[in-house]
mmCIF file of N, CA and C in Angstrom:
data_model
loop_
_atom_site.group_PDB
_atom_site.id
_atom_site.type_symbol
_atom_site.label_atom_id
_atom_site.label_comp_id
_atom_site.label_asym_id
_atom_site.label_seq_id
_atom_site.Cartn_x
_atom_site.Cartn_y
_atom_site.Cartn_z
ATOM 1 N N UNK A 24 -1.829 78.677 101.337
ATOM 2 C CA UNK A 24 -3.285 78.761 101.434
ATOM 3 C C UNK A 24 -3.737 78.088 102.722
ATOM 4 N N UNK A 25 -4.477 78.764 103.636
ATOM 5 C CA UNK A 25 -5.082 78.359 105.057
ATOM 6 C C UNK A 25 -6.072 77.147 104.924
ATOM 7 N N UNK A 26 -6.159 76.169 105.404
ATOM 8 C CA UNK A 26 -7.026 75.208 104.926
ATOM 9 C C UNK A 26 -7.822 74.732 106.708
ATOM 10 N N UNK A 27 -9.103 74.835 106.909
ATOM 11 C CA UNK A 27 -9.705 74.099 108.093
ATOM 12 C C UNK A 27 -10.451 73.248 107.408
ATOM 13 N N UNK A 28 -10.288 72.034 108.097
ATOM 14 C CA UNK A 28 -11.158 70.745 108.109
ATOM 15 C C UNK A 28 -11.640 69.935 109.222
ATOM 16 N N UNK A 29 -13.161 70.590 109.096
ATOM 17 C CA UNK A 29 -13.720 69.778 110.362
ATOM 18 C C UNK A 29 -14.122 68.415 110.107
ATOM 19 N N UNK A 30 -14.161 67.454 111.467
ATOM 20 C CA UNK A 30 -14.470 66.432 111.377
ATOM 21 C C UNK A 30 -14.939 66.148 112.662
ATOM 22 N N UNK A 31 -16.393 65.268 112.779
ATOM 23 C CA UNK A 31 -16.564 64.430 114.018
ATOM 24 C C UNK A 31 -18.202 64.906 114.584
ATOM 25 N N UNK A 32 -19.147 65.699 113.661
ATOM 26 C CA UNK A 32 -20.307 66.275 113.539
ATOM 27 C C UNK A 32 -20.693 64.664 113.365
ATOM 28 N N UNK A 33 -22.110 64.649 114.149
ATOM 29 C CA UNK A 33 -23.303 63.787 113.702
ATOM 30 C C UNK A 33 -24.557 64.018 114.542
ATOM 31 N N UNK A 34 -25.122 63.112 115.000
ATOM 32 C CA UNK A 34 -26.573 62.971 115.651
ATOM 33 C C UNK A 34 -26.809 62.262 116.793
ATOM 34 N N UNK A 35 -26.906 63.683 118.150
ATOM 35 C CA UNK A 35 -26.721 62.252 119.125
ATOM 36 C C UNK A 35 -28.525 62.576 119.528
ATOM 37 N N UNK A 36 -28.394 61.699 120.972
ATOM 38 C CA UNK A 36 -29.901 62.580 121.644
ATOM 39 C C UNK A 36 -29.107 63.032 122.726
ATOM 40 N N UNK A 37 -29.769 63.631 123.675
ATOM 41 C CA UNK A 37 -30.346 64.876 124.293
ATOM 42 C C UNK A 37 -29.030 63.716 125.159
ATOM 43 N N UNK A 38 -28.133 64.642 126.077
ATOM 44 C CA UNK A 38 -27.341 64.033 126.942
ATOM 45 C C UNK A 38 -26.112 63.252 126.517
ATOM 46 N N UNK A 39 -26.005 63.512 124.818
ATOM 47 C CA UNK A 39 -24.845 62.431 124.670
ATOM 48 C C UNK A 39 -23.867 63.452 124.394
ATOM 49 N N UNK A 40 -22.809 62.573 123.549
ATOM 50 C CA UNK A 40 -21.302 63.699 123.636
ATOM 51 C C UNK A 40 -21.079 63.609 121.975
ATOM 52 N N UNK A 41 -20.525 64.517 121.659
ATOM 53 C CA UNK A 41 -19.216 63.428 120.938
ATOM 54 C C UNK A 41 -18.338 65.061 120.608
ATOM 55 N N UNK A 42 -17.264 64.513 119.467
ATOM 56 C CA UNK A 42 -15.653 65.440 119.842
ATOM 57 C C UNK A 42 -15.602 65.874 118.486
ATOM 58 N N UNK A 43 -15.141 66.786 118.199
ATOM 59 C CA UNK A 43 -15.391 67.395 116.914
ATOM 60 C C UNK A 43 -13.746 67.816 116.582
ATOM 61 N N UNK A 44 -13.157 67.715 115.583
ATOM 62 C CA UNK A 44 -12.045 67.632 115.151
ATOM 63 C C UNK A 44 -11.656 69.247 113.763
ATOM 64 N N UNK A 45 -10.412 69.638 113.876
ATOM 65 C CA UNK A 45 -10.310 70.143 113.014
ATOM 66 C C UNK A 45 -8.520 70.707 112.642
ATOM 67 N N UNK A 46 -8.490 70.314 111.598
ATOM 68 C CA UNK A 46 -7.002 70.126 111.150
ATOM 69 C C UNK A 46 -7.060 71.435 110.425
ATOM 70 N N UNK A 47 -5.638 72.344 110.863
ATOM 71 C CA UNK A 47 -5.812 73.418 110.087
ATOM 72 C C UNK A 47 -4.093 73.359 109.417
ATOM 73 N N UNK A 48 -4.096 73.531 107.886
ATOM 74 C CA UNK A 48 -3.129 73.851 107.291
ATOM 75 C C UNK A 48 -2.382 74.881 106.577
ATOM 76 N N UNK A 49 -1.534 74.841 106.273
ATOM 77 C CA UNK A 49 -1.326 77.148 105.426
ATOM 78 C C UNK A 49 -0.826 77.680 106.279
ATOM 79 N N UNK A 50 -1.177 77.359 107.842
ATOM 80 C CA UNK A 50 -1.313 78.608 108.484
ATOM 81 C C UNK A 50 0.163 78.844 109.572
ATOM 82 N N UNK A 51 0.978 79.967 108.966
ATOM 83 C CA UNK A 51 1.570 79.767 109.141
ATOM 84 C C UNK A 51 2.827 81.185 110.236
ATOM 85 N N UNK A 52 1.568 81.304 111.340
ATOM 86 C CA UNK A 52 1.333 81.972 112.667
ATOM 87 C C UNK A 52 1.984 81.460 113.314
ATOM 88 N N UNK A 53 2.819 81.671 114.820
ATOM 89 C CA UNK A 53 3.347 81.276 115.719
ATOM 90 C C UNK A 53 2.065 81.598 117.091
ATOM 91 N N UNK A 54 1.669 82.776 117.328
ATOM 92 C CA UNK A 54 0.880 82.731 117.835
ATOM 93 C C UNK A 54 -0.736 83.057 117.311
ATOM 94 N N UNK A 55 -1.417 82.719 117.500
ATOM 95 C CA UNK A 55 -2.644 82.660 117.341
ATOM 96 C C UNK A 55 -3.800 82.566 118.315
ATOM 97 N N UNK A 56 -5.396 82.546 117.673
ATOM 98 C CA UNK A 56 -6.386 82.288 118.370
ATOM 99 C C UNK A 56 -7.276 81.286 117.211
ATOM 100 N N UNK A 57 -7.432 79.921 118.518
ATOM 101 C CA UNK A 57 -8.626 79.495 117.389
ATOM 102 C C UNK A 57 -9.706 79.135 117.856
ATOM 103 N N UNK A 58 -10.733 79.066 117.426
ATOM 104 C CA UNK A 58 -11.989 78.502 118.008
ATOM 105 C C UNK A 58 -13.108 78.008 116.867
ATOM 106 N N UNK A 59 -13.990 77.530 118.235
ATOM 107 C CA UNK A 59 -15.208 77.246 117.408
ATOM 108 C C UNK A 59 -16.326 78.117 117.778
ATOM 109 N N UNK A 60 -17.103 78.079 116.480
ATOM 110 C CA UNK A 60 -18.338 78.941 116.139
ATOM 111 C C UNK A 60 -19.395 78.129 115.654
ATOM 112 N N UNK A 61 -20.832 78.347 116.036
ATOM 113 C CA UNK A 61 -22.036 77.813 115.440
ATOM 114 C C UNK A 61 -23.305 78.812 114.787
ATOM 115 N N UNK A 62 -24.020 77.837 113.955
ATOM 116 C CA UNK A 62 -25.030 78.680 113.530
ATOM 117 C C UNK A 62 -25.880 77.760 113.232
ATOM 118 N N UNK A 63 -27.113 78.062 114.138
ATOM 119 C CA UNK A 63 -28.504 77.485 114.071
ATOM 120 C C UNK A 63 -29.176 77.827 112.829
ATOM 121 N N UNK A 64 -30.003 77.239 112.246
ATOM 122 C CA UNK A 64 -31.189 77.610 111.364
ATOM 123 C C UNK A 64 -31.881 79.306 111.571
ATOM 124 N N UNK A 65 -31.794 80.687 111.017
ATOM 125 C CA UNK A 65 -32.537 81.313 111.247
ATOM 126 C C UNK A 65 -31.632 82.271 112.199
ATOM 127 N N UNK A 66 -30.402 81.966 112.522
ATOM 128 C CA UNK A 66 -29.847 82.459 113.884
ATOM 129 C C UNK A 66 -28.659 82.978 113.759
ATOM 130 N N UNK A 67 -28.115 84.160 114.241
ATOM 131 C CA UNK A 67 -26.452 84.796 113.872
ATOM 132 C C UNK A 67 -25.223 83.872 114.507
ATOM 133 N N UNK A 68 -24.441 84.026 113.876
ATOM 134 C CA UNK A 68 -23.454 82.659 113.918
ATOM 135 C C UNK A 68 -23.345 83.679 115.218
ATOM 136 N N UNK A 69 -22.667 82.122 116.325
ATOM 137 C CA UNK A 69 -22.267 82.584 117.682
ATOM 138 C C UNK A 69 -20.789 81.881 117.968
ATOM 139 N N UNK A 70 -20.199 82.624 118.952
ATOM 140 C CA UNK A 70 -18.824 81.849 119.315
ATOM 141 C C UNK A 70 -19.417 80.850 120.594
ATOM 142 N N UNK A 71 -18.399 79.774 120.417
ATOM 143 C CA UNK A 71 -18.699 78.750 121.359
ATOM 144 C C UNK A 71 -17.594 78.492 122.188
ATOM 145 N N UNK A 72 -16.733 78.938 121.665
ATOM 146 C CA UNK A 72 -15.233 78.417 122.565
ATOM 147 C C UNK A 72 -13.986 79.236 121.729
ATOM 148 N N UNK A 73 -12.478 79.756 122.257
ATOM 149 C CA UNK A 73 -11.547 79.907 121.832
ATOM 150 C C UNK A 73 -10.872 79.337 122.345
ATOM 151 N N UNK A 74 -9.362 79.630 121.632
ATOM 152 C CA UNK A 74 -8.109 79.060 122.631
ATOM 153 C C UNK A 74 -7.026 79.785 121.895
ATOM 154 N N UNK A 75 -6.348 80.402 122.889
ATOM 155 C CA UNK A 75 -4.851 80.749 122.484
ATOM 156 C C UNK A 75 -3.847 80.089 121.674
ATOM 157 N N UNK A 76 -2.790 79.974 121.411
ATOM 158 C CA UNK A 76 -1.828 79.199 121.375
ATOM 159 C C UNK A 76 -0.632 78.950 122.516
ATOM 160 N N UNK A 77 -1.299 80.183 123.220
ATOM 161 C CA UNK A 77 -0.582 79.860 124.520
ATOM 162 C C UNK A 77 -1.337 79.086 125.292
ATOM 163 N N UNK A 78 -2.636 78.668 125.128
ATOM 164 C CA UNK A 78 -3.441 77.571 125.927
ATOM 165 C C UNK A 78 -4.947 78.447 126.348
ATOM 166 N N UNK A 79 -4.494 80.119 126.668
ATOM 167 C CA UNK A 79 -5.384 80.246 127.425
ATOM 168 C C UNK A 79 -7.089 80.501 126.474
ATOM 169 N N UNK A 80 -7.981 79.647 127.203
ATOM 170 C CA UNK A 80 -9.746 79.383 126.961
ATOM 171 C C UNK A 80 -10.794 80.582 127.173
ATOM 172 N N UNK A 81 -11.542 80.474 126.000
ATOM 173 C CA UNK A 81 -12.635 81.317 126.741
ATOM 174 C C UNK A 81 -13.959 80.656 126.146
ATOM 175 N N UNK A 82 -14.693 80.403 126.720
ATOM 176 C CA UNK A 82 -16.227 79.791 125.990
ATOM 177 C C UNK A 82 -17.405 80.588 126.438
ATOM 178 N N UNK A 83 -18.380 80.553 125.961
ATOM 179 C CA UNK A 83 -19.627 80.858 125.919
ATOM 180 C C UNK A 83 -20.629 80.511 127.232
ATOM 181 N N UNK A 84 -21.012 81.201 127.936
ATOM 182 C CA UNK A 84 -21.878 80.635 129.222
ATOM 183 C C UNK A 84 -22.857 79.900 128.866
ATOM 184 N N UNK A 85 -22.936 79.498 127.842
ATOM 185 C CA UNK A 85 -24.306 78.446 127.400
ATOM 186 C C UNK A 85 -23.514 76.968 127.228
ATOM 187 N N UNK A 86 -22.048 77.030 127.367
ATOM 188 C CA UNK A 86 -21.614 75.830 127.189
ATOM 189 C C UNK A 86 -20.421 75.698 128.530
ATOM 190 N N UNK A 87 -20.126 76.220 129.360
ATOM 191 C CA UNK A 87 -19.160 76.402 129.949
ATOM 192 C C UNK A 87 -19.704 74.865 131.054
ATOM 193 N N UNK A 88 -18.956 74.124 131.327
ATOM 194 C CA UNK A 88 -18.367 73.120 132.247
ATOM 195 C C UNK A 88 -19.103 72.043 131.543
ATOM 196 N N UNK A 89 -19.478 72.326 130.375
ATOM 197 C CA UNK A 89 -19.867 70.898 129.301
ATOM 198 C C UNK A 89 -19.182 71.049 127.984
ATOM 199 N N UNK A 90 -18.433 72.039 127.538
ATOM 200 C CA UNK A 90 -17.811 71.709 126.391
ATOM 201 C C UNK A 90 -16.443 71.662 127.002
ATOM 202 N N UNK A 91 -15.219 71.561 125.879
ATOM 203 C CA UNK A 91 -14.024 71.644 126.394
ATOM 204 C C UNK A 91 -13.446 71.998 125.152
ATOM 205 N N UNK A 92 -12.524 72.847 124.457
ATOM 206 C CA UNK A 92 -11.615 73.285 123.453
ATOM 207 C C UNK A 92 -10.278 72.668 124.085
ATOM 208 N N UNK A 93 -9.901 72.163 123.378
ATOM 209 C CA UNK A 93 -8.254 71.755 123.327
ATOM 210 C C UNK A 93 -7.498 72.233 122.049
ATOM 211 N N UNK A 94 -6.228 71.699 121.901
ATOM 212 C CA UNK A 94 -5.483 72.119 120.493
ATOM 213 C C UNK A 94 -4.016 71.020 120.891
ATOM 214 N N UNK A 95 -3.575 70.971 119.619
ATOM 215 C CA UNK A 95 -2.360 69.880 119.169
ATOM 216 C C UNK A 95 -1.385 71.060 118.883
ATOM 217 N N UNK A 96 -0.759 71.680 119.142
ATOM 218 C CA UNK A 96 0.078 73.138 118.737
ATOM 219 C C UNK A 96 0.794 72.418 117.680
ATOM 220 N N UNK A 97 1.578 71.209 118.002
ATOM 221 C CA UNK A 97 2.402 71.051 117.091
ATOM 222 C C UNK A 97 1.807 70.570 115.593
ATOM 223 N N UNK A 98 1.019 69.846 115.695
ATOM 224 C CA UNK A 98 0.272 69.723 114.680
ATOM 225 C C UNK A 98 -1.298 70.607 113.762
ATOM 226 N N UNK A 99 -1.102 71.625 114.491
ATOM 227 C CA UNK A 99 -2.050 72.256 114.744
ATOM 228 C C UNK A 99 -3.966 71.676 114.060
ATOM 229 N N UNK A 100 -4.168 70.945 115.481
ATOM 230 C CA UNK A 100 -5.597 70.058 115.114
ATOM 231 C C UNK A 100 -6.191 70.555 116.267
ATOM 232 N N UNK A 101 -7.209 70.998 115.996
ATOM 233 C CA UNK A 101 -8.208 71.851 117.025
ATOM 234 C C UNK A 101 -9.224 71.019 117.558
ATOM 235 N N UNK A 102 -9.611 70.824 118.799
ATOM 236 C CA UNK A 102 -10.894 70.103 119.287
ATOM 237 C C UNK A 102 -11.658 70.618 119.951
ATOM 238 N N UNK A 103 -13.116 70.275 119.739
ATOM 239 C CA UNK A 103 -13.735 70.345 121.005
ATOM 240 C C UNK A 103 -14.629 69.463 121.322
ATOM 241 N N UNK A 104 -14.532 69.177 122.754
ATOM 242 C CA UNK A 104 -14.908 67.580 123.026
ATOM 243 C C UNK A 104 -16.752 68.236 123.542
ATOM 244 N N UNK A 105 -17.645 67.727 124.007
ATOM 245 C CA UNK A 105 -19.001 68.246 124.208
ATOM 246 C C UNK A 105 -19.731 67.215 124.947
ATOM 247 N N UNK A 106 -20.178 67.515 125.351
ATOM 248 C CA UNK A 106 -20.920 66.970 126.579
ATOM 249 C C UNK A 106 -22.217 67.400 127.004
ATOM 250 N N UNK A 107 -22.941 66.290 127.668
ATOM 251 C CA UNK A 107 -24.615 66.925 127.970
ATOM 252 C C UNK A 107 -25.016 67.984 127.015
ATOM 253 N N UNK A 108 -24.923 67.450 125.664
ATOM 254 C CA UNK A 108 -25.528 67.979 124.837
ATOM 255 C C UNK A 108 -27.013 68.076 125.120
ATOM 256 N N UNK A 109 -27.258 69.284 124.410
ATOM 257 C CA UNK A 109 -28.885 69.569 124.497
ATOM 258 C C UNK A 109 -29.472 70.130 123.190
ATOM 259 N N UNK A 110 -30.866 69.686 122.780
ATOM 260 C CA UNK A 110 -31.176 70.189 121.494
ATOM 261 C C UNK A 110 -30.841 71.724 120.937
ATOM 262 N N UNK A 111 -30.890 72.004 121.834
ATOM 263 C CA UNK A 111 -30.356 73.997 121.621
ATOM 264 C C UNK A 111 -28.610 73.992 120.832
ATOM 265 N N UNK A 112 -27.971 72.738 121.601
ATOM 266 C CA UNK A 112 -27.093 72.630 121.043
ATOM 267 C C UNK A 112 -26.770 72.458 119.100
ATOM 268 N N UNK A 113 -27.711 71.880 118.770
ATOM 269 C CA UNK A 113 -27.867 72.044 116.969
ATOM 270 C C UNK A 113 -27.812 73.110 116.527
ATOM 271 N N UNK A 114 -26.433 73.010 115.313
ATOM 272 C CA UNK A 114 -26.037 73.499 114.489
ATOM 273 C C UNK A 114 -24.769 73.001 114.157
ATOM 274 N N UNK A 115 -24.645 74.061 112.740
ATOM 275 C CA UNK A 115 -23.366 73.912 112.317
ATOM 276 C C UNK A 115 -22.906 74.415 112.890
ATOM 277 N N UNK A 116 -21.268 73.678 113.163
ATOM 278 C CA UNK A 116 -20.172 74.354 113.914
ATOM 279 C C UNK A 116 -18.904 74.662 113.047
ATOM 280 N N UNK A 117 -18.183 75.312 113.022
ATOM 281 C CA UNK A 117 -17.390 76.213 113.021
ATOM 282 C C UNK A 117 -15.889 75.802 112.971
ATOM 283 N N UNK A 118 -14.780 75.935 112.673
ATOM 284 C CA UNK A 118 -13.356 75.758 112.992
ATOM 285 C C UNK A 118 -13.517 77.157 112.726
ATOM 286 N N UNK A 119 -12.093 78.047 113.315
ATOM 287 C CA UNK A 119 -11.875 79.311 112.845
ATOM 288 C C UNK A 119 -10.211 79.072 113.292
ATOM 289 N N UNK A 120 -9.507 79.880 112.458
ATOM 290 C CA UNK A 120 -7.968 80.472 112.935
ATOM 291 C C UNK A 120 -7.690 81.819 112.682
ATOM 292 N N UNK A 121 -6.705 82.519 113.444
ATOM 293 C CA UNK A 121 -6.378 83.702 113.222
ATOM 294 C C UNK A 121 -5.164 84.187 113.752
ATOM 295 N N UNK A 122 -4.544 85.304 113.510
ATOM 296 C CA UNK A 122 -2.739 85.174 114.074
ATOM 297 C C UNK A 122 -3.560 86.097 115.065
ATOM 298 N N UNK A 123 -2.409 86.196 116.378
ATOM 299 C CA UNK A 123 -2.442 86.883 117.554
ATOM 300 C C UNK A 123 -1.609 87.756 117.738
ATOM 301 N N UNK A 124 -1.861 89.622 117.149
ATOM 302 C CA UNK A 124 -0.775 89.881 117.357
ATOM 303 C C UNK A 124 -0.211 90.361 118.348
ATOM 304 N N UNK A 125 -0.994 90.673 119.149
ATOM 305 C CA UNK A 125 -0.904 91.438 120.268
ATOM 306 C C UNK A 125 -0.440 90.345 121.267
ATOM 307 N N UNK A 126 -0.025 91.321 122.408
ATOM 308 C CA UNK A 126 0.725 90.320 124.095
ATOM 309 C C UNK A 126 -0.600 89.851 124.240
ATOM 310 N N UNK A 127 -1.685 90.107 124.764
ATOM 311 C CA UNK A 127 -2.353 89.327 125.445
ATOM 312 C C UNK A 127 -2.804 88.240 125.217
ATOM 313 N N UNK A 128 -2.773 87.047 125.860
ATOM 314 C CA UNK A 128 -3.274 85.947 125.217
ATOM 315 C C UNK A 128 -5.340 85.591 125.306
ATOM 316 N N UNK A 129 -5.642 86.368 125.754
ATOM 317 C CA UNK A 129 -7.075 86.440 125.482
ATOM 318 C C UNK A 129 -7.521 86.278 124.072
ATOM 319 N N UNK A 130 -8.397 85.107 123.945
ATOM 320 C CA UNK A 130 -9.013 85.020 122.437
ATOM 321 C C UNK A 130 -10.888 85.444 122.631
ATOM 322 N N UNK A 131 -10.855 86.740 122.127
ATOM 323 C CA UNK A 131 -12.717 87.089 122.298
ATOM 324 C C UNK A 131 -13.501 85.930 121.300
ATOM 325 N N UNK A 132 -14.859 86.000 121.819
ATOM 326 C CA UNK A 132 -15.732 84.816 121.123
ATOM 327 C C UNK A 132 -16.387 85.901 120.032
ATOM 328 N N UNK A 133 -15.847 87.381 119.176
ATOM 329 C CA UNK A 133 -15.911 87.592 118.176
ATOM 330 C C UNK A 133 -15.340 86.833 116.907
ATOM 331 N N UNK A 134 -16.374 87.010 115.620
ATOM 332 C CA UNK A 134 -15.973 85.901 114.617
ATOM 333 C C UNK A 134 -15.062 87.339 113.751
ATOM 334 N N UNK A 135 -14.662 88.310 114.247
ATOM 335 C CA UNK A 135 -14.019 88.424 113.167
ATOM 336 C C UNK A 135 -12.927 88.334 113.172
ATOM 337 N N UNK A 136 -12.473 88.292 111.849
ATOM 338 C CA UNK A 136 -10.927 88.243 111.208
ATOM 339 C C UNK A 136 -10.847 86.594 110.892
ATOM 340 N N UNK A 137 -11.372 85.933 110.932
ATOM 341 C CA UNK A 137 -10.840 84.764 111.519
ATOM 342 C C UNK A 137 -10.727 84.287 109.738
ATOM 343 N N UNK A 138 -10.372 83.337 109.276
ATOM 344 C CA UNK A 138 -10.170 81.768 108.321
ATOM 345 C C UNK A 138 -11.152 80.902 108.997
ATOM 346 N N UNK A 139 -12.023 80.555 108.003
ATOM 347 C CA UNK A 139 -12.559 79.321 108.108
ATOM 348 C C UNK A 139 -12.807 77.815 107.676
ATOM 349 N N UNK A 140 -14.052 77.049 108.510
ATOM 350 C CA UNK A 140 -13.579 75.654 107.808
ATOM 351 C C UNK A 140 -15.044 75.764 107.013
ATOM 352 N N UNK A 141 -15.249 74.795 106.466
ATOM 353 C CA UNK A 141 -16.449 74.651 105.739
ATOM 354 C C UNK A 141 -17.904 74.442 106.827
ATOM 355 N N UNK A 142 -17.514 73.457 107.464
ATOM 356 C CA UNK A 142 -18.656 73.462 108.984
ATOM 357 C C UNK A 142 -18.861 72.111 108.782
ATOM 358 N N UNK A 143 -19.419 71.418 110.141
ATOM 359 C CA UNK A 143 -19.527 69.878 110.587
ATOM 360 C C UNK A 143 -20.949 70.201 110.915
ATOM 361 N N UNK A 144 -21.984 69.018 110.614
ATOM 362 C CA UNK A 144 -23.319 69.321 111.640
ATOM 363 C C UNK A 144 -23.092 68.897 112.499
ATOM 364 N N UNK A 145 -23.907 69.070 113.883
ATOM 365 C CA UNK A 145 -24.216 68.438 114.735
ATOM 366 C C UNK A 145 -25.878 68.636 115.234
ATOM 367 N N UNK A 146 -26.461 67.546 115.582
ATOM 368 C CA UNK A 146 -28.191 67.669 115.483
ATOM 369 C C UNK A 146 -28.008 66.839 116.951
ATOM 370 N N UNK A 147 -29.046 67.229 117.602
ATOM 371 C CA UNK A 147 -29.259 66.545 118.974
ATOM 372 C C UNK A 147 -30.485 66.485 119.648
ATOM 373 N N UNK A 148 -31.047 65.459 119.929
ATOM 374 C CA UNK A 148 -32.776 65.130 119.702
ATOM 375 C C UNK A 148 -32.993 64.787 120.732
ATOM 376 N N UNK A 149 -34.027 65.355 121.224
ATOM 377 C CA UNK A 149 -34.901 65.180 122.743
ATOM 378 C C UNK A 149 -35.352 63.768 122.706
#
């Protein structure tokens, strides 16, 4: 059974950071894509970031050179660290996993197929 568990959601203001954590278990892929996803109040869940298991990134132009996706392969614990947060930035966020079957290592910021986690908030105040 696939298990995501996010951790590391809270409340900053406008300009702060913090790193959002997510341990995924079950899953039991060699290659894959994982990322994170959010959803505002009122708003269609959006992708925010992927990552291969071969490493390679893709994020969202609303977050690009302020967020960062990483991953633990061996342990497979997913991050993403965030930065110059901005109130737009609020919502729930997302863990997702999914196997990769194909050669390319491109992960699209589509949510489908994916396993999910339950979701972390994050709120960020002017």
């Amino acid at each position: 059974q696939v298990q995501l568990v996010e951790s590391g959601g809270g409340s900053v203001q406008s300009g702060g950071s913090l790193r959002l954590s997510c341990a995924v278990s079950g899953f039991p892929y060699i290659r894959w894509c994982m990322g994170w996803f959010r959803q505002a109040p009122g708003k269609e869940r959006e992708g925010v970031a992927t990552i291969h298991s071969d490493g390679n990134t893709n994020y969202a132009d609303s977050v690009k050179a302020r967020f960062t996706i990483s991953q633990d392969n061996a342990n497979k614990i997913l991050y993403l660290e965030m930065h110059s947060l901005k109130p737009e930035d609020s919502a729930m966020y997302y863990c997702a996993a999914k196997v990769s079957y194909v050669s390319s290592t491109f992960c699209s910021l589509s949510d489908r197929g994916f396993y999910w986690g339950q979701g972390t908030q994050v709120t960020v105040s002017s």
